[in-house]
Amino acid sequence: MKKSCRRAIIAGNWKMNKTPKEAEELIRGILPLVKDADCEVICCVPYVDLPVALQLTNGSNVKVGSENCHWEKSGAYTGEISADMLASMEVPYVIIGHSERRTYFGETDVTVNKRIRAALDAGLSVIVCVGESLEQREQGITSELVSMQTKIALNGVSEEEMKRMIIAYEPLWAIGTGKTATSEQANEVCSVIRNTLKSLYGEKVSEGTTIQYGGSMKAKNAAELLAQPDVDGGLIGGASLKPDDFAAIVDAASKG
Ligand code: PEP
């Protein structure tokens, strides 16, 4: 399958930014700029912004996602949100395993897998993040590490469920640092992920799955990154908070 047959997806990750009032302003800014996009557009927002984001994007080409969910359906997990709660609000997407969750909140490959399982069971689509630290890159273990993260994340995920999985390759050293992976580095690791999918599910699934790059993607470098054969989209942090910058990346993906 050619790259052009895969879904190009640009997803914003707002992180812990924007009150509901500010979210309203940001969504209103983004909507008209991306209305003719020839790629999928997703805004992943803080929990408290979900109602306003869902309401404002209703009937538009912009989809909404959450930034995490818990693996249990309900119970004594103060401060957590279940996948069923997101599904009940008709939130279609959720990010799982972002490196900030792994670094600051004790997320492991095993808990990432449990959260993915819960999200898929609730009917959500998942953007799962994998990626190496600078130390791991310098040790020369990027490929093995990212492949292993991918395998553990997808443990128990069926071929059919892979239609609701997006993989985001996000090198930790490039997130929020202004340092972007070169397009060759990004493509090399996205291709390792695609080969891992091939070993797990065969060619049809590996060629059909959207693999994003994330890490300081911005208007200036998006076109080159998105032109790579194994880079099908982007997970965007900082630039997703600025309508013009986000729209420029969406534009680059639409042309890519
Ligand atoms: C991210 O948060 O997933 C990310 C890629 O952030 P940034 O674009 O700011 O590097």
Short mmCIF file of C-alpha atoms and ligand atoms in Angstrom, two decimals:
data_model
loop_
_atom_site.label_atom_id
_atom_site.label_comp_id
_atom_site.label_asym_id
_atom_site.label_seq_id
_atom_site.Cartn_x
_atom_site.Cartn_y
_atom_site.Cartn_z
CA MET A 1 0.00 0.00 0.00
CA LYS A 2 1.29 3.44 -0.86
CA LYS A 3 1.68 6.20 1.72
CA SER A 4 -1.05 8.12 -0.09
CA CYS A 5 -3.52 5.35 0.85
CA ARG A 6 -2.91 5.83 4.59
CA ARG A 7 -4.84 8.38 6.65
CA ALA A 8 -2.74 11.51 7.16
CA ILE A 9 -3.52 12.72 10.67
CA ILE A 10 -2.47 15.93 12.41
CA ALA A 11 -3.30 15.91 16.11
CA GLY A 12 -2.77 18.74 18.57
CA ASN A 13 -1.80 17.91 22.14
CA TRP A 14 -2.73 20.92 24.25
CA LYS A 15 -1.17 19.41 27.42
CA MET A 16 -2.12 21.33 30.61
CA ASN A 17 -3.01 24.53 28.78
CA LYS A 18 -6.20 26.50 28.22
CA THR A 19 -9.18 27.06 30.50
CA PRO A 20 -12.58 26.30 28.95
CA LYS A 21 -12.95 29.97 28.03
CA GLU A 22 -9.52 30.02 26.39
CA ALA A 23 -10.28 26.68 24.72
CA GLU A 24 -13.37 28.20 23.14
CA GLU A 25 -11.26 30.99 21.67
CA LEU A 26 -8.62 28.57 20.39
CA ILE A 27 -11.12 26.20 18.76
CA ARG A 28 -12.93 29.14 17.18
CA GLY A 29 -9.57 30.29 15.81
CA ILE A 30 -8.64 26.87 14.41
CA LEU A 31 -11.95 25.84 12.81
CA PRO A 32 -12.10 28.25 9.85
CA LEU A 33 -8.39 27.82 9.09
CA VAL A 34 -8.57 24.03 8.71
CA LYS A 35 -12.06 23.60 7.27
CA ASP A 36 -10.75 22.54 3.85
CA ALA A 37 -8.06 20.21 5.21
CA ASP A 38 -7.29 17.15 3.17
CA CYS A 39 -6.15 15.24 6.24
CA GLU A 40 -7.70 14.29 9.57
CA VAL A 41 -7.48 16.97 12.24
CA ILE A 42 -7.73 16.19 15.95
CA CYS A 43 -7.46 18.45 19.00
CA CYS A 44 -6.55 16.57 22.19
CA VAL A 45 -7.53 18.80 25.09
CA PRO A 46 -7.58 18.79 28.91
CA TYR A 47 -10.59 17.01 30.46
CA VAL A 48 -12.30 20.25 31.50
CA ASP A 49 -12.16 21.55 27.92
CA LEU A 50 -13.85 18.47 26.41
CA PRO A 51 -17.45 19.77 26.63
CA VAL A 52 -16.70 23.07 24.88
CA ALA A 53 -14.42 21.42 22.32
CA LEU A 54 -17.04 18.77 21.49
CA GLN A 55 -19.78 21.35 21.21
CA LEU A 56 -17.85 23.75 18.97
CA THR A 57 -16.46 21.07 16.65
CA ASN A 58 -19.79 19.29 16.24
CA GLY A 59 -20.51 19.01 12.51
CA SER A 60 -17.00 20.20 11.56
CA ASN A 61 -14.01 18.27 10.22
CA VAL A 62 -12.15 18.61 13.53
CA LYS A 63 -12.27 15.70 15.97
CA VAL A 64 -11.64 15.85 19.70
CA GLY A 65 -9.43 13.71 21.88
CA SER A 66 -8.47 13.37 25.51
CA GLU A 67 -4.88 13.23 26.76
CA ASN A 68 -5.16 10.07 28.88
CA CYS A 69 -7.60 7.62 30.44
CA HIS A 70 -7.49 5.02 33.22
CA TRP A 71 -7.68 1.27 32.63
CA GLU A 72 -10.43 0.52 35.18
CA LYS A 73 -14.07 1.19 34.37
CA SER A 74 -14.73 2.94 37.71
CA GLY A 75 -13.60 2.79 41.32
CA ALA A 76 -11.28 4.24 43.92
CA TYR A 77 -8.85 6.05 41.60
CA THR A 78 -9.03 9.64 42.77
CA GLY A 79 -8.23 12.10 40.03
CA GLU A 80 -8.51 9.62 37.17
CA ILE A 81 -10.97 9.45 34.25
CA SER A 82 -12.12 6.16 32.72
CA ALA A 83 -12.34 5.33 29.03
CA ASP A 84 -16.06 4.65 29.54
CA MET A 85 -16.50 8.20 30.84
CA LEU A 86 -14.88 9.56 27.68
CA ALA A 87 -16.99 7.25 25.51
CA SER A 88 -20.15 8.42 27.30
CA MET A 89 -19.31 11.96 26.16
CA GLU A 90 -18.63 10.66 22.65
CA VAL A 91 -14.98 11.61 22.74
CA PRO A 92 -13.54 9.66 19.80
CA TYR A 93 -9.78 9.78 20.49
CA VAL A 94 -7.38 9.46 23.40
CA ILE A 95 -3.61 9.87 23.66
CA ILE A 96 -1.96 7.11 25.70
CA GLY A 97 1.61 6.86 26.92
CA HIS A 98 2.80 10.39 26.21
CA SER A 99 6.38 10.76 27.41
CA GLU A 100 5.30 13.39 29.95
CA ARG A 101 3.00 10.77 31.51
CA ARG A 102 5.85 8.24 31.45
CA THR A 103 8.39 10.70 32.90
CA TYR A 104 6.33 12.56 35.51
CA PHE A 105 3.52 10.16 36.42
CA GLY A 106 5.13 6.73 36.52
CA GLU A 107 3.53 5.44 33.32
CA THR A 108 5.16 2.20 32.20
CA ASP A 109 4.88 0.10 29.04
CA VAL A 110 2.59 -2.24 30.98
CA THR A 111 0.21 0.51 32.20
CA VAL A 112 0.24 1.97 28.68
CA ASN A 113 -0.96 -1.40 27.39
CA LYS A 114 -3.68 -1.58 30.08
CA ARG A 115 -4.94 1.90 29.20
CA ILE A 116 -4.96 1.06 25.49
CA ARG A 117 -6.96 -2.10 26.21
CA ALA A 118 -9.54 -0.11 28.18
CA ALA A 119 -9.77 2.62 25.53
CA LEU A 120 -10.30 0.10 22.72
CA ASP A 121 -12.88 -1.81 24.77
CA ALA A 122 -14.77 1.46 25.28
CA GLY A 123 -14.81 2.04 21.51
CA LEU A 124 -12.22 4.85 21.41
CA SER A 125 -9.41 5.29 18.92
CA VAL A 126 -5.94 5.61 20.41
CA ILE A 127 -2.81 7.62 19.66
CA VAL A 128 -0.04 5.75 21.48
CA CYS A 129 3.30 7.50 21.96
CA VAL A 130 6.66 5.77 21.86
CA GLY A 131 10.15 7.22 21.74
CA GLU A 132 13.66 7.24 23.15
CA SER A 133 15.55 9.59 25.44
CA LEU A 134 18.74 11.30 24.31
CA GLU A 135 20.77 8.93 26.48
CA GLN A 136 19.12 5.91 24.85
CA ARG A 137 19.74 7.35 21.37
CA GLU A 138 23.40 7.90 22.23
CA GLN A 139 23.62 4.33 23.52
CA GLY A 140 22.45 3.16 20.08
CA ILE A 141 19.36 1.35 21.38
CA THR A 142 16.65 3.49 19.74
CA SER A 143 15.38 0.85 17.33
CA GLU A 144 15.23 -1.98 19.88
CA LEU A 145 13.64 0.27 22.49
CA VAL A 146 10.97 1.75 20.25
CA SER A 147 10.19 -1.66 18.81
CA MET A 148 9.83 -3.10 22.30
CA GLN A 149 7.62 -0.20 23.46
CA THR A 150 5.41 -0.78 20.43
CA LYS A 151 5.16 -4.52 21.04
CA ILE A 152 4.25 -4.17 24.73
CA ALA A 153 1.76 -1.37 24.00
CA LEU A 154 -0.01 -3.56 21.43
CA ASN A 155 -0.04 -6.76 23.48
CA GLY A 156 -3.53 -8.25 23.08
CA VAL A 157 -4.63 -5.73 20.42
CA SER A 158 -6.28 -7.54 17.51
CA GLU A 159 -5.77 -6.96 13.80
CA GLU A 160 -9.29 -5.53 13.61
CA GLU A 161 -8.56 -3.16 16.51
CA MET A 162 -5.44 -1.89 14.74
CA LYS A 163 -7.83 0.15 12.56
CA ARG A 164 -8.35 2.30 15.68
CA MET A 165 -4.67 2.60 16.54
CA ILE A 166 -2.32 5.43 15.57
CA ILE A 167 1.34 5.27 16.61
CA ALA A 168 3.20 8.49 17.38
CA TYR A 169 6.98 8.38 17.35
CA GLU A 170 8.09 11.09 19.75
CA PRO A 171 11.79 11.24 20.64
CA LEU A 172 11.90 12.67 24.17
CA TRP A 173 14.81 14.94 23.33
CA ALA A 174 12.70 16.71 20.70
CA ILE A 175 9.54 17.33 22.72
CA GLY A 176 9.09 20.95 23.74
CA THR A 177 12.81 21.59 23.26
CA GLY A 178 12.76 23.24 19.85
CA LYS A 179 15.12 20.45 18.70
CA THR A 180 13.48 18.52 15.87
CA ALA A 181 14.62 15.13 14.64
CA THR A 182 15.94 15.40 11.11
CA SER A 183 13.52 14.09 8.54
CA GLU A 184 15.85 11.09 8.02
CA GLN A 185 15.93 10.31 11.76
CA ALA A 186 12.15 10.60 11.99
CA ASN A 187 11.62 8.39 8.96
CA GLU A 188 14.14 5.80 10.12
CA VAL A 189 12.35 5.21 13.42
CA CYS A 190 8.85 5.39 11.89
CA SER A 191 10.03 2.69 9.52
CA VAL A 192 11.30 0.58 12.46
CA ILE A 193 7.79 0.90 13.94
CA ARG A 194 6.22 -0.12 10.63
CA ASN A 195 8.48 -3.19 10.46
CA THR A 196 7.52 -4.06 14.02
CA LEU A 197 3.84 -3.86 13.02
CA LYS A 198 4.64 -6.10 10.08
CA SER A 199 6.21 -8.71 12.36
CA LEU A 200 3.15 -8.59 14.63
CA TYR A 201 0.28 -8.32 12.14
CA GLY A 202 1.61 -8.73 8.61
CA GLU A 203 1.96 -6.34 5.71
CA LYS A 204 -1.65 -5.20 5.30
CA VAL A 205 -1.84 -3.82 8.85
CA SER A 206 1.69 -2.39 8.83
CA GLU A 207 1.11 -0.59 5.55
CA GLY A 208 -2.33 0.63 6.61
CA THR A 209 -1.45 2.07 10.02
CA THR A 210 -0.87 5.80 10.44
CA ILE A 211 2.47 6.58 12.09
CA GLN A 212 2.99 10.15 13.23
CA TYR A 213 6.12 12.04 14.17
CA GLY A 214 6.03 14.39 17.16
CA GLY A 215 8.69 16.65 18.63
CA SER A 216 8.89 20.37 17.88
CA MET A 217 7.04 19.99 14.59
CA LYS A 218 6.16 23.43 13.35
CA ALA A 219 5.12 25.34 10.25
CA LYS A 220 8.75 25.63 9.11
CA ASN A 221 9.74 21.95 9.26
CA ALA A 222 6.39 20.17 8.81
CA ALA A 223 6.46 19.80 5.02
CA GLU A 224 9.87 18.12 5.01
CA LEU A 225 9.02 15.74 7.85
CA LEU A 226 5.62 14.87 6.38
CA ALA A 227 7.14 14.18 2.96
CA GLN A 228 9.03 11.18 4.36
CA PRO A 229 7.65 7.84 3.17
CA ASP A 230 6.92 6.46 6.65
CA VAL A 231 5.77 9.69 8.35
CA ASP A 232 2.00 9.91 7.94
CA GLY A 233 1.18 12.79 10.23
CA GLY A 234 2.17 14.71 13.31
CA LEU A 235 1.45 14.98 17.01
CA ILE A 236 1.87 18.65 17.76
CA GLY A 237 2.41 20.22 21.19
CA GLY A 238 3.41 23.88 21.32
CA ALA A 239 2.36 24.78 17.79
CA SER A 240 -1.15 23.36 18.35
CA LEU A 241 -1.87 26.27 20.69
CA LYS A 242 -1.49 28.82 17.90
CA PRO A 243 -4.20 28.64 15.21
CA ASP A 244 -2.01 29.93 12.38
CA ASP A 245 0.88 27.59 13.20
CA PHE A 246 -1.38 24.58 13.65
CA ALA A 247 -3.23 25.37 10.39
CA ALA A 248 0.08 25.65 8.52
CA ILE A 249 1.01 22.13 9.64
CA VAL A 250 -2.44 20.85 8.64
CA ASP A 251 -1.89 22.52 5.29
CA ALA A 252 1.50 20.82 4.86
CA ALA A 253 -0.10 17.43 5.64
CA SER A 254 -2.91 18.10 3.18
CA LYS A 255 -0.38 18.68 0.42
CA GLY A 256 1.96 15.84 1.45
C1 PEP B 1 3.96 16.68 22.25
O1 PEP B 1 3.58 17.18 23.29
O2 PEP B 1 3.51 15.58 21.91
C2 PEP B 1 4.91 17.42 21.41
C3 PEP B 1 5.35 16.86 20.31
O3 PEP B 1 5.24 18.67 21.84
P1 PEP B 1 6.06 19.79 20.99
O4 PEP B 1 5.43 19.84 19.63
O5 PEP B 1 5.85 21.05 21.75
O6 PEP B 1 7.47 19.35 20.94
#
